[in-house]
Coordinates of C-alpha atoms (C1' of nucleotides) in Angstrom, one line a residue:
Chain A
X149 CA -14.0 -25.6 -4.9
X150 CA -13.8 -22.4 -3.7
X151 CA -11.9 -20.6 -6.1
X152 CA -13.6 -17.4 -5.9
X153 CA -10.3 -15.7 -5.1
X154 CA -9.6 -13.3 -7.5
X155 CA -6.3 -13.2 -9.7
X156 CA -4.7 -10.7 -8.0
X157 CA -4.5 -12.7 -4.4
X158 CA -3.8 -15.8 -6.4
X159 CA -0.7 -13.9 -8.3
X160 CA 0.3 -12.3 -4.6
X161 CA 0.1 -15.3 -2.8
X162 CA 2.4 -17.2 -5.7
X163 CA 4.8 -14.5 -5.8
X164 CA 5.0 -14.5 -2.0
X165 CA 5.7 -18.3 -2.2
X166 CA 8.2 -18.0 -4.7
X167 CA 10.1 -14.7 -3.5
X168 CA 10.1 -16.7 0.4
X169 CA 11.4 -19.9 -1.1
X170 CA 14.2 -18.2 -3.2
X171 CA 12.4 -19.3 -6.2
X172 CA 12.8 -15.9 -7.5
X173 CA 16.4 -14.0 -6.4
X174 CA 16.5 -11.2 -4.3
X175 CA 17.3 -8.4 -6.7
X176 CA 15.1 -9.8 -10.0
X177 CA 13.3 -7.7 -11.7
X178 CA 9.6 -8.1 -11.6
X179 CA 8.3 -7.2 -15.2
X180 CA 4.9 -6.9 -15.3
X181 CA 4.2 -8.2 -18.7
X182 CA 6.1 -11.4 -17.9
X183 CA 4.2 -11.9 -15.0
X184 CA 1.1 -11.2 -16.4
X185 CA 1.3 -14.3 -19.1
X186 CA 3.0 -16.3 -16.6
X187 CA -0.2 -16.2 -14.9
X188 CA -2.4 -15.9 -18.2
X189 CA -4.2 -12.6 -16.7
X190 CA -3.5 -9.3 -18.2
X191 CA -1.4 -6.9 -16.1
X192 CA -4.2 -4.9 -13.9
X193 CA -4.3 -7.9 -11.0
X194 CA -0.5 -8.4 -11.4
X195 CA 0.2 -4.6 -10.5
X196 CA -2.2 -4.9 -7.9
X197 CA -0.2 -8.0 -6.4
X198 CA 2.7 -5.8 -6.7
X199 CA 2.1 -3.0 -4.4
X200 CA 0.6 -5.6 -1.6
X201 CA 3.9 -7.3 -1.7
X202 CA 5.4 -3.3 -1.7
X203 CA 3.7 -3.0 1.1
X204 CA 4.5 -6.3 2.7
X205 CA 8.3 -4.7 2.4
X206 CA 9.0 -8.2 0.0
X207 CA 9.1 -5.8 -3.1
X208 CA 10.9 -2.4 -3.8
X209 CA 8.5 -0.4 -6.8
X210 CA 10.3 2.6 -8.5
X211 CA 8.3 4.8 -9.9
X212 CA 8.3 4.5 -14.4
X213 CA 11.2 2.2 -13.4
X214 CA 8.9 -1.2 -12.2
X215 CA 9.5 -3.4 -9.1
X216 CA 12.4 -6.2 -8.2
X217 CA 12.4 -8.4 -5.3
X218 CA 13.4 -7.1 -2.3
X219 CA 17.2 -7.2 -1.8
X220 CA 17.2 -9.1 1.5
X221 CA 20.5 -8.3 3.7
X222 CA 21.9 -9.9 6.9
X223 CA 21.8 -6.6 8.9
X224 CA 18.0 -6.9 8.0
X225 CA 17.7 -10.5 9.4
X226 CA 20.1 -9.9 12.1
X227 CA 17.5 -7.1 13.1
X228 CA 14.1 -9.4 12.2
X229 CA 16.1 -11.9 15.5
X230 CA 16.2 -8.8 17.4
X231 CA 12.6 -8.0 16.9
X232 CA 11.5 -12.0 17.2
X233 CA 12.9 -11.5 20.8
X234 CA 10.8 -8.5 21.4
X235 CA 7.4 -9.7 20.0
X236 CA 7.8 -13.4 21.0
X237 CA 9.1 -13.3 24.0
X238 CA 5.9 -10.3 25.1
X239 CA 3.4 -13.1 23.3
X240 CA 5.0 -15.4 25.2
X241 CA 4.7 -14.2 28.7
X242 CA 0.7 -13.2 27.9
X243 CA 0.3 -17.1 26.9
X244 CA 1.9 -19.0 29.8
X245 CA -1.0 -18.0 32.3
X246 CA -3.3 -18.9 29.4
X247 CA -1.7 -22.3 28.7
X248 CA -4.2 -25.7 29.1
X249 CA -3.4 -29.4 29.4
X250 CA -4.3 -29.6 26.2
X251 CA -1.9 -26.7 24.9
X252 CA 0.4 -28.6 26.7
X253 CA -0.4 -32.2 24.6
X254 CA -0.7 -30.4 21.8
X255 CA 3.4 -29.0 22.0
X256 CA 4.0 -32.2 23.3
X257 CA 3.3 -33.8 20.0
X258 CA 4.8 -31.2 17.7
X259 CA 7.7 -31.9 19.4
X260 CA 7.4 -35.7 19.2
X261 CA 7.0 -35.3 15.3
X262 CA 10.7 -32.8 15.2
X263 CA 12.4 -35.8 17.0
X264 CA 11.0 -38.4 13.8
X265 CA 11.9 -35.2 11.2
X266 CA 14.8 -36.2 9.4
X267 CA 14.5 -33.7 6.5
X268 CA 15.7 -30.1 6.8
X269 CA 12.4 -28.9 5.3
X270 CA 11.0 -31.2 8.2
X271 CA 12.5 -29.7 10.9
X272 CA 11.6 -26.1 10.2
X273 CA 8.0 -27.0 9.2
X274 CA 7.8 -28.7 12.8
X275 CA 10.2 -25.8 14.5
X276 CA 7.4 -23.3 13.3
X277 CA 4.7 -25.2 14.2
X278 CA 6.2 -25.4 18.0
X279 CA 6.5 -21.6 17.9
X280 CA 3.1 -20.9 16.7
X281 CA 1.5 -23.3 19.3
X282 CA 3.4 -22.1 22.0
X283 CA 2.5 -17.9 21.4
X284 CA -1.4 -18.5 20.5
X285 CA -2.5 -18.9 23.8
X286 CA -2.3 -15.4 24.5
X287 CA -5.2 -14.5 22.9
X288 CA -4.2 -11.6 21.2
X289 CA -4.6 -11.2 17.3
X290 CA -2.6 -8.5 15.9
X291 CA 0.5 -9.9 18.0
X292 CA 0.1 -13.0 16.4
X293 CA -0.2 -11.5 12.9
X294 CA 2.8 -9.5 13.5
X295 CA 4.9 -12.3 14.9
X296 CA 3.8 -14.4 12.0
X297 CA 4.7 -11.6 9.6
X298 CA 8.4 -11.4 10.7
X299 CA 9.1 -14.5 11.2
X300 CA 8.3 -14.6 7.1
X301 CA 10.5 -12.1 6.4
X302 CA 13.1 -13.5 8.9
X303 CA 12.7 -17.1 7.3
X304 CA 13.5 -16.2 3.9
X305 CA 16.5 -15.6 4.6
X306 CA 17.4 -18.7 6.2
X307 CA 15.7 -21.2 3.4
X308 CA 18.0 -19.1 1.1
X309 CA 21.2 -19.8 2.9
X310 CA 21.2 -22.1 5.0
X311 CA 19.5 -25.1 6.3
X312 CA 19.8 -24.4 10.1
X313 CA 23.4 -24.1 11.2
X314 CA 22.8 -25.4 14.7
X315 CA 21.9 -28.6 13.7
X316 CA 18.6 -30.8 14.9
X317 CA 19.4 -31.5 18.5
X318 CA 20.2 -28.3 19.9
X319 CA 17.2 -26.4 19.6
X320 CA 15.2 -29.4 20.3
X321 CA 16.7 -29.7 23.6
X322 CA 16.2 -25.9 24.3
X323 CA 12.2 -26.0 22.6
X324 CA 12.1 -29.2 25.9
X325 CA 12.9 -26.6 28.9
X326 CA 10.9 -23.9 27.1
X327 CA 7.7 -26.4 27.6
X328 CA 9.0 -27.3 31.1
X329 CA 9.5 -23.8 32.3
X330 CA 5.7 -23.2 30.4
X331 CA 4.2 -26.5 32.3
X332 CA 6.1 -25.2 35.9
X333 CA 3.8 -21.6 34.9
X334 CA 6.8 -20.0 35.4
X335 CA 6.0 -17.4 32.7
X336 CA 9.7 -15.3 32.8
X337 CA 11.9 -18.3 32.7
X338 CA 10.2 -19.8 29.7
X339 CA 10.8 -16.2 28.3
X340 CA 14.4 -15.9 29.1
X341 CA 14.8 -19.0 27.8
X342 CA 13.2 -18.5 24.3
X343 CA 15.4 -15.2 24.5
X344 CA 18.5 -17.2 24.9
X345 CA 17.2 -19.5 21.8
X346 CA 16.2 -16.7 19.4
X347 CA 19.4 -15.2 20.0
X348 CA 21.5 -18.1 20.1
X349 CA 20.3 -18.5 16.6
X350 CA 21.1 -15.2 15.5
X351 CA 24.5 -15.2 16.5
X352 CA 25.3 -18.6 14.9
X353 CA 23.4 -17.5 11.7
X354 CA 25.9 -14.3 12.1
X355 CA 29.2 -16.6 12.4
X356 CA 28.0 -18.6 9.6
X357 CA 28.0 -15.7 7.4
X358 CA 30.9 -13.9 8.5
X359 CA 32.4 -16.9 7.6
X360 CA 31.3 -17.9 4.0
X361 CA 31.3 -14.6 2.5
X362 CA 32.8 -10.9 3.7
X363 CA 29.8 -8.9 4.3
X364 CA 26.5 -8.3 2.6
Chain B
X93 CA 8.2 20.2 -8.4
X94 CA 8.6 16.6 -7.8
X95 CA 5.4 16.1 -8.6
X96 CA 6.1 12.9 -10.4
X97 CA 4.6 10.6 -7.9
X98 CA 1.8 8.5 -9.8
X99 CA -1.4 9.2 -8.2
X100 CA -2.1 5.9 -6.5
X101 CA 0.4 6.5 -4.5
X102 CA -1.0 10.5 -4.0
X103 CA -4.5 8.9 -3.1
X104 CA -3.3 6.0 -1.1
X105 CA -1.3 8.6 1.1
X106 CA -4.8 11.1 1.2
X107 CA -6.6 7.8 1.6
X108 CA -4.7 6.9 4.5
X109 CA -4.6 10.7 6.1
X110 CA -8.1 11.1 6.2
X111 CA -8.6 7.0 7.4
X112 CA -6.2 8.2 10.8
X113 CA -7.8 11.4 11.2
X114 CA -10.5 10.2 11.1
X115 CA -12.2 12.3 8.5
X116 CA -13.5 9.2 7.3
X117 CA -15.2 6.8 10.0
X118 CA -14.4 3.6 10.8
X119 CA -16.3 0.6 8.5
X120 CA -17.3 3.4 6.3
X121 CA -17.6 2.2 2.2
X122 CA -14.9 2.7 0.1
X123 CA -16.9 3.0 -3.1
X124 CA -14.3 2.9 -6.0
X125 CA -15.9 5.4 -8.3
X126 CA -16.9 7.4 -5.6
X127 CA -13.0 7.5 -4.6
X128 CA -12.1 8.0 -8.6
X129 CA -14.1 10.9 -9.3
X130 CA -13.2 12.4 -5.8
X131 CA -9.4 12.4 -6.8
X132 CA -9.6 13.0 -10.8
X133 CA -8.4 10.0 -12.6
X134 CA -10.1 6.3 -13.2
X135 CA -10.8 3.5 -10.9
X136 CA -7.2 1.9 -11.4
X137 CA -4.8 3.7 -9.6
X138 CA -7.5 3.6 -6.7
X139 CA -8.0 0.0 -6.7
X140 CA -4.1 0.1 -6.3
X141 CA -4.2 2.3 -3.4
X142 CA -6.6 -0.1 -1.5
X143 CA -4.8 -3.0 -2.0
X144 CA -1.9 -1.0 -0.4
X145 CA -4.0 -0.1 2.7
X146 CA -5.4 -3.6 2.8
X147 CA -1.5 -4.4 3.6
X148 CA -1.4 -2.2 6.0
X149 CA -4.5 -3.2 7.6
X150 CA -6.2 0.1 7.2
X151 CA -8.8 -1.0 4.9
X152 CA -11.0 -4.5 4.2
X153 CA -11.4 -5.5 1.2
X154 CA -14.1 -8.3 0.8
X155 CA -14.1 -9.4 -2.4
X156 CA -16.7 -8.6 -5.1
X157 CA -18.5 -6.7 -2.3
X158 CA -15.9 -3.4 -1.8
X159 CA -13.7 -1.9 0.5
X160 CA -14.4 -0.5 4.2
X161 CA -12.1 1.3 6.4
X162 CA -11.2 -1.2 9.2
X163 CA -13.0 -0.9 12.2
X164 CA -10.4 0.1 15.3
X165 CA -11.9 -1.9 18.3
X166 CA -10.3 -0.9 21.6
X167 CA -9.3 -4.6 21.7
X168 CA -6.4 -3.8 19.0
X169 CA -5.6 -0.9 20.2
X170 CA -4.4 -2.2 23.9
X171 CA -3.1 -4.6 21.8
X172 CA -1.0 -2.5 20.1
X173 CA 0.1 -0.6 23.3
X174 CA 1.2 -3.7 24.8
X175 CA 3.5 -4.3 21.0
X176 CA 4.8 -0.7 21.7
X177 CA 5.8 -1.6 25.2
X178 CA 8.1 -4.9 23.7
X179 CA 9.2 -2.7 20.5
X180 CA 10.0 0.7 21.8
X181 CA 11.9 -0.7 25.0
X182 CA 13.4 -3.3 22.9
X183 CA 14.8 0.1 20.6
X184 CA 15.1 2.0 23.9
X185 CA 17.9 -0.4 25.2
X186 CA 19.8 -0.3 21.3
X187 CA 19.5 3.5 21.4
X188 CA 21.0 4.4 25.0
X189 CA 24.5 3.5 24.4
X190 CA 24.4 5.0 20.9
X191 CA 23.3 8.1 22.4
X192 CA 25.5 11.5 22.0
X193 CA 25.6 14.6 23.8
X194 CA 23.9 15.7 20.3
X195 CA 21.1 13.6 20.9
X196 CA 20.2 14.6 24.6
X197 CA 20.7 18.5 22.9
X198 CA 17.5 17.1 20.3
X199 CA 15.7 15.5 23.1
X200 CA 15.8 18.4 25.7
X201 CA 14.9 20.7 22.9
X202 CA 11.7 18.6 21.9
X203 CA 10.7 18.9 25.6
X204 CA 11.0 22.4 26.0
X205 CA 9.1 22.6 22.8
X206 CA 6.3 20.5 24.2
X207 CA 6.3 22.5 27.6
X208 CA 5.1 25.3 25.4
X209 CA 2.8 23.6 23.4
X210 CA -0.7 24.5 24.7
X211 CA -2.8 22.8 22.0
X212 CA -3.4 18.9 21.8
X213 CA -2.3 18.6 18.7
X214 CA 0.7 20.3 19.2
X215 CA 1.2 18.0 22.8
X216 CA 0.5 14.8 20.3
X217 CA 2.9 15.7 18.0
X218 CA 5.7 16.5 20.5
X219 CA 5.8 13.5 21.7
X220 CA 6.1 11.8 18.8
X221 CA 8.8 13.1 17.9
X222 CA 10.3 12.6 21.3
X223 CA 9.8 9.5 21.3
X224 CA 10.8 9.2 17.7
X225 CA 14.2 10.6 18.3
X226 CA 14.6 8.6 21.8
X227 CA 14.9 5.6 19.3
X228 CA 16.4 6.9 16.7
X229 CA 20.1 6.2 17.7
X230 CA 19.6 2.8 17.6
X231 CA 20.3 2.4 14.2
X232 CA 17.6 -0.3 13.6
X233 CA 16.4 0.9 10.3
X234 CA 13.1 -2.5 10.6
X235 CA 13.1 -1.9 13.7
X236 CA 12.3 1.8 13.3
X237 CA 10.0 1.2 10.1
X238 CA 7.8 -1.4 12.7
X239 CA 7.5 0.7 15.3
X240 CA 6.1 3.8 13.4
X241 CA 3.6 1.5 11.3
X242 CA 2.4 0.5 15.1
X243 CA 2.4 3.9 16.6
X244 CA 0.5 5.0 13.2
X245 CA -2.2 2.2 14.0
X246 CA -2.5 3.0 17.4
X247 CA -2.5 6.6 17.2
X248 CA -5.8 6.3 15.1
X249 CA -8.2 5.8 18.0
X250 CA -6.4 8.1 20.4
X251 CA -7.3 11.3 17.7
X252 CA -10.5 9.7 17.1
X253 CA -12.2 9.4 21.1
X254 CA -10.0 11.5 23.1
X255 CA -7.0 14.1 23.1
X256 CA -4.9 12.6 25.7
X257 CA -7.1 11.6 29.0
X258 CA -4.6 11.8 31.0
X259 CA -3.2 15.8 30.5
X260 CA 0.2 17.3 29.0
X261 CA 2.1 17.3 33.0
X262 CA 2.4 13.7 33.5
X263 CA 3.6 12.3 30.6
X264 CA 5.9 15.2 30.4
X265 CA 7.6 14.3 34.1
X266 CA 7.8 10.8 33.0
X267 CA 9.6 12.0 29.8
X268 CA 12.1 14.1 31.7
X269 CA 12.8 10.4 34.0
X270 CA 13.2 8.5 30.8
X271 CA 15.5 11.5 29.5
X272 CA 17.4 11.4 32.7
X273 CA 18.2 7.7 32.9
X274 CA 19.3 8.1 29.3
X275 CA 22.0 10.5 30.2
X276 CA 22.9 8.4 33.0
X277 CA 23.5 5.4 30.4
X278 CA 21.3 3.1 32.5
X279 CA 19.4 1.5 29.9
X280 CA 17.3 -1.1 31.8
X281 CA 16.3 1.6 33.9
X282 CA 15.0 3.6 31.5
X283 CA 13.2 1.6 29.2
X284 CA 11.9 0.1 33.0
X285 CA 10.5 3.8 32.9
X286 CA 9.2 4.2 29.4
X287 CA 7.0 0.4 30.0
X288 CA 5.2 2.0 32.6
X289 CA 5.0 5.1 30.5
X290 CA 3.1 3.0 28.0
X291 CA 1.4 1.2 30.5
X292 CA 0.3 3.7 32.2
X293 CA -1.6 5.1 28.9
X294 CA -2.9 1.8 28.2
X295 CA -4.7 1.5 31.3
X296 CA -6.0 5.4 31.4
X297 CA -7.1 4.8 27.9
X298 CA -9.0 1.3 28.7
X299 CA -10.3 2.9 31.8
X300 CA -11.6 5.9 29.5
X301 CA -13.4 3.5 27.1
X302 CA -15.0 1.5 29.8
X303 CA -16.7 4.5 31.5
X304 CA -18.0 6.0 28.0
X305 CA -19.4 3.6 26.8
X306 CA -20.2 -0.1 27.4
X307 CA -18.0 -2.1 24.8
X308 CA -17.4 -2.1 21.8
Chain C
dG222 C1' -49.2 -12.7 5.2
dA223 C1' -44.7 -15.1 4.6
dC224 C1' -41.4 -17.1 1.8
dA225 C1' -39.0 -18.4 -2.5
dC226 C1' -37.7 -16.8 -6.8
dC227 C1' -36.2 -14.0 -10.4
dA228 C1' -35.2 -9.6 -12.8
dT229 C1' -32.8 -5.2 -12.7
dG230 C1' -29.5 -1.7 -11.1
dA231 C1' -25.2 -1.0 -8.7
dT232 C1' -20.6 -2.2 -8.0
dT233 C1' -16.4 -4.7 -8.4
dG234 C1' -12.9 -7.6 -11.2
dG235 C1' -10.4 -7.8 -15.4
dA236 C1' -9.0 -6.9 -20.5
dT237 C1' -7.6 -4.0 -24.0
dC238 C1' -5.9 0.2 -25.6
dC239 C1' -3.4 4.7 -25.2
dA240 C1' 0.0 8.1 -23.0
dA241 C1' 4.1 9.0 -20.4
dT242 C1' 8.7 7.8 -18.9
dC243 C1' 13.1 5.4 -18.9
dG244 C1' 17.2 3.1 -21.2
dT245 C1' 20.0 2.5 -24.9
dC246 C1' 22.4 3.3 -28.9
dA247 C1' 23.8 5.8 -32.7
dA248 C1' 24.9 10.2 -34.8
dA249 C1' 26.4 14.8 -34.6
dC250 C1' 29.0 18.5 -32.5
dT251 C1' 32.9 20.6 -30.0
Chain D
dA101 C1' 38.2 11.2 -28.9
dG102 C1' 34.8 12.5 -25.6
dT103 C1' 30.5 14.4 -24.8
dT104 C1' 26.0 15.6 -25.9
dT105 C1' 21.6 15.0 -28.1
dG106 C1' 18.0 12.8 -30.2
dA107 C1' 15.3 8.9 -31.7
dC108 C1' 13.6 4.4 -30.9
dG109 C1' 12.2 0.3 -28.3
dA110 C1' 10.8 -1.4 -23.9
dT111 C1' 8.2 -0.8 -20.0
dT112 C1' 5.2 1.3 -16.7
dG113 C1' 1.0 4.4 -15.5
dG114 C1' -3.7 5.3 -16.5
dA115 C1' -8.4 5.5 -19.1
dT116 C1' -12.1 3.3 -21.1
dC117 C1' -14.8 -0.6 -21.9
dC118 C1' -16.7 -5.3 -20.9
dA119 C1' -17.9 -9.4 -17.8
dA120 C1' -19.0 -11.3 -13.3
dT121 C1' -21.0 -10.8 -8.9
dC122 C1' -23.8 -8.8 -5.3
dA123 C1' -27.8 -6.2 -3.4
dT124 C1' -32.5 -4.8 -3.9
dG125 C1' -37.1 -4.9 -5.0
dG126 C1' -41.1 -6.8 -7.0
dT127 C1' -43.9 -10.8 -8.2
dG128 C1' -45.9 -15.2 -7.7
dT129 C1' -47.0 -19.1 -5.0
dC130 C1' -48.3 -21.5 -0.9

DNA sequence: GACACCATGATTGGATCCAATCGTCAAACT
DNA sequence: AGTTTGACGATTGGATCCAATCATGGTGTC
C-alpha cells in the first residue's frame, strides 16, 4: 500500500473526480468546513486542494468569500474543440513518423474493444484511450500533459450533458481512416482527418445545445 | 488601496516573478520557513502558494521532502515553441477577420514603439505585447488564458540564457509581414508567416544551446 | 576499512485556535 | 415606507503548536 499521499492530493484528486463527473454542480459552493469532515482532515489540506484545482481553472476562489465549482459554459467547450484541434492535430503530425507496428496493434485493439463497448461510459473510456495511443508517439511530454489537460476540461462537459450525440458508429468509422491514413505514413491526411472529427463533434455538440436549451 | 489580496496569493505572485526571472535558479529549495520569514507571516499561506505553482508547473513538490523550482530543460522549451506555433496560429486565424482598423492603429503603434526600443528588455516586452494584441481580436477568452500561461513558461529560459540570439531587425521585418497579411485579410498567409516566425526562434534558440554548452 | 544501524536535528504535513471579513436581519432614523 | 446602520452568526485567512518523515552523522560490528 502506498498510501503515502498526503490528504491534500487525496482531497484534490476526489474533488477533481467528482467536479469532472458532475458529482458536484457547476456553481456549488465549496465550503471548507464541509469538506474538511467529509474527508475527516481539518481544513489546512482542504484549502490547499482548493487553490490546485484554482489553478487547474476547475474552481473560482473569491477572496473572504470561499470557492464554488467552476461554472462551466458552452462557449468554453466550444473553445476547448477549437483548442483540441490545435494541440492534437500538432501532436498528431510529430507521432505519425514515430508510429511502430506495434503502435499500430496496439490502436488496432483499442479499436476492436469500442466495436464490443455497448455502454456509453464504454465508449468514451475506449474513445480516450484511441486518442491517447494515437498522440504518444510523438515523444513530447508537456504536449501530452497539455492535451490531456483539456481534453479534462472539455470532457466534463460532455459527461454532464450528454452521452455523445453522434452516436457509436460514426466516429468509429472516422477513428478507422485516421489509423489508415497513420499506417499509409501519410502524416497530414491523418491530421486533416482528426480535424474534421474534432470539429465534427463540436458542431453537433453545438446543435444539440442550441436545441435543448436557449443559450448558456 | 486594494490591498486586500491575502498574502498567498501576494507571495505566490513574488514567488512566481522571481521563479521567471530567474532571481531564483532553477531546482533551487524552496524551504518553507525560509519563504515564511522572507515574506512576514507563517508557513500557511506559503504552503498555499506552492501548491498553486505546483499547478502551474513552476515548482515540484516531492512530498515530505520540499519544494524546488522546476528545472527548464531546453527539451520543454522547444517543446513549448512547437505548442506556440499550433496555439498562436490557431488564434491568429480567429483574430484576422475580427480585426478593425482600430486594431492595425494598436499594432502599428506597438511596432513603432519597438523600433525605438534599444534595450532588450524593452525589445522583449514589445513583442509581447504585439503578439498579445495580434490575438487578442479573436475573442477566445481559454484560448487566450492558454497561450499566455505557455508564452510565460517559455519565456523563462529565453531571460534566463540569452536576450534574443537572433537581434531586434529580423523579428521586426517578419512582424511587419505578419502585420501586412493581416491588413490584407489573408489569414492563412499570415499565420503561414507567424509559424515560421516561431520556428525560426526555435531553431536559433536550439542552435544557441547546442554551441554553449553540450546538453542539458 | 566498509557497511549496517540507530539516534538526533531539520523539515514538512496536519490540527487546533484566533483574527478578519462577509451576509443577513432587525432596529432606528429620515 | 424606505433606507441606513449596527450587531451577530457564518465562513474564510492566518498563526502557533504538535506529529510524521527525511537527512545526516556517529557508532558498532564484521
Amino acid at each position: 500500500m502506498t498510501e503515502n499521499q498526503p490528504a491534500s492530493l487525496a482531497i484534490s484528486a476526489a474533488l477533481r473526480a467528482d467536479i469532472l463527473a458532475g458529482v458536484i454542480e457547476p456553481g456549488a459552493r465549496l465550503r471548507q468546513d464541509e469538506l474538511a469532515s467529509r474527508f475527516g482532515t481539518s481544513r489546512i489540506p482542504v484549502r490547499e486542494a482548493l487553490r490546485q484545482l484554482e489553478a487547474e481553472a476547475l474552481v473560482i476562489n473569491d477572496v473572504h468569500r470561499g470557492a464554488r465549482v467552476a461554472p462551466l459554459t458552452l462557449d468554453e467547450t466550444l473553445e476547448r474543440m477549437e483548442i483540441r484541434v490545435a494541440l492534437e492535430c500538432a501532436a498528431l503530425k510529430l507521432a505519425v513518423p514515430a508510429m511502430s507496428e506495434l503502435d499500430f496493434e496496439m490502436l488496432e485493439t483499442i479499436l476492436a474493444e469500442y466495436d464490443l463497448a455497448e455502454e456509453p461510459a464504454q465508449w468514451t473510456a475506449c474513445n480516450w484511450a484511441f486518442h491517447t495511443a494515437l498522440y504518444a508517439p510523438c515523444n513530447r511530454p508537456t504536449l501530452l500533459a497539455l492535451i490531456q489537460a483539456n481534453i479534462t476540461n472539455a470532457d466534463r462537459f460532455l459527461r454532464l450533458r450528454l452521452s455523445q450525440t453522434t452516436g457509436k458508429e460514426r466516429p468509429q468509422i472516422e477513428h478507422r481512416e485516421i489509423l489508415a491514413a497513420c499506417r499509409a505514413g501519410d502524416a497530414a491526411r491523418a491530421a486533416a482527418l482528426l480535424e474534421g472529427h474534432i470539429a465534427r463533434a463540436r458542431k453537433s455538440l453545438a446543435t444539440a445545445m442550441r436545441l435543448s436549451r436557449p443559450a448558456r
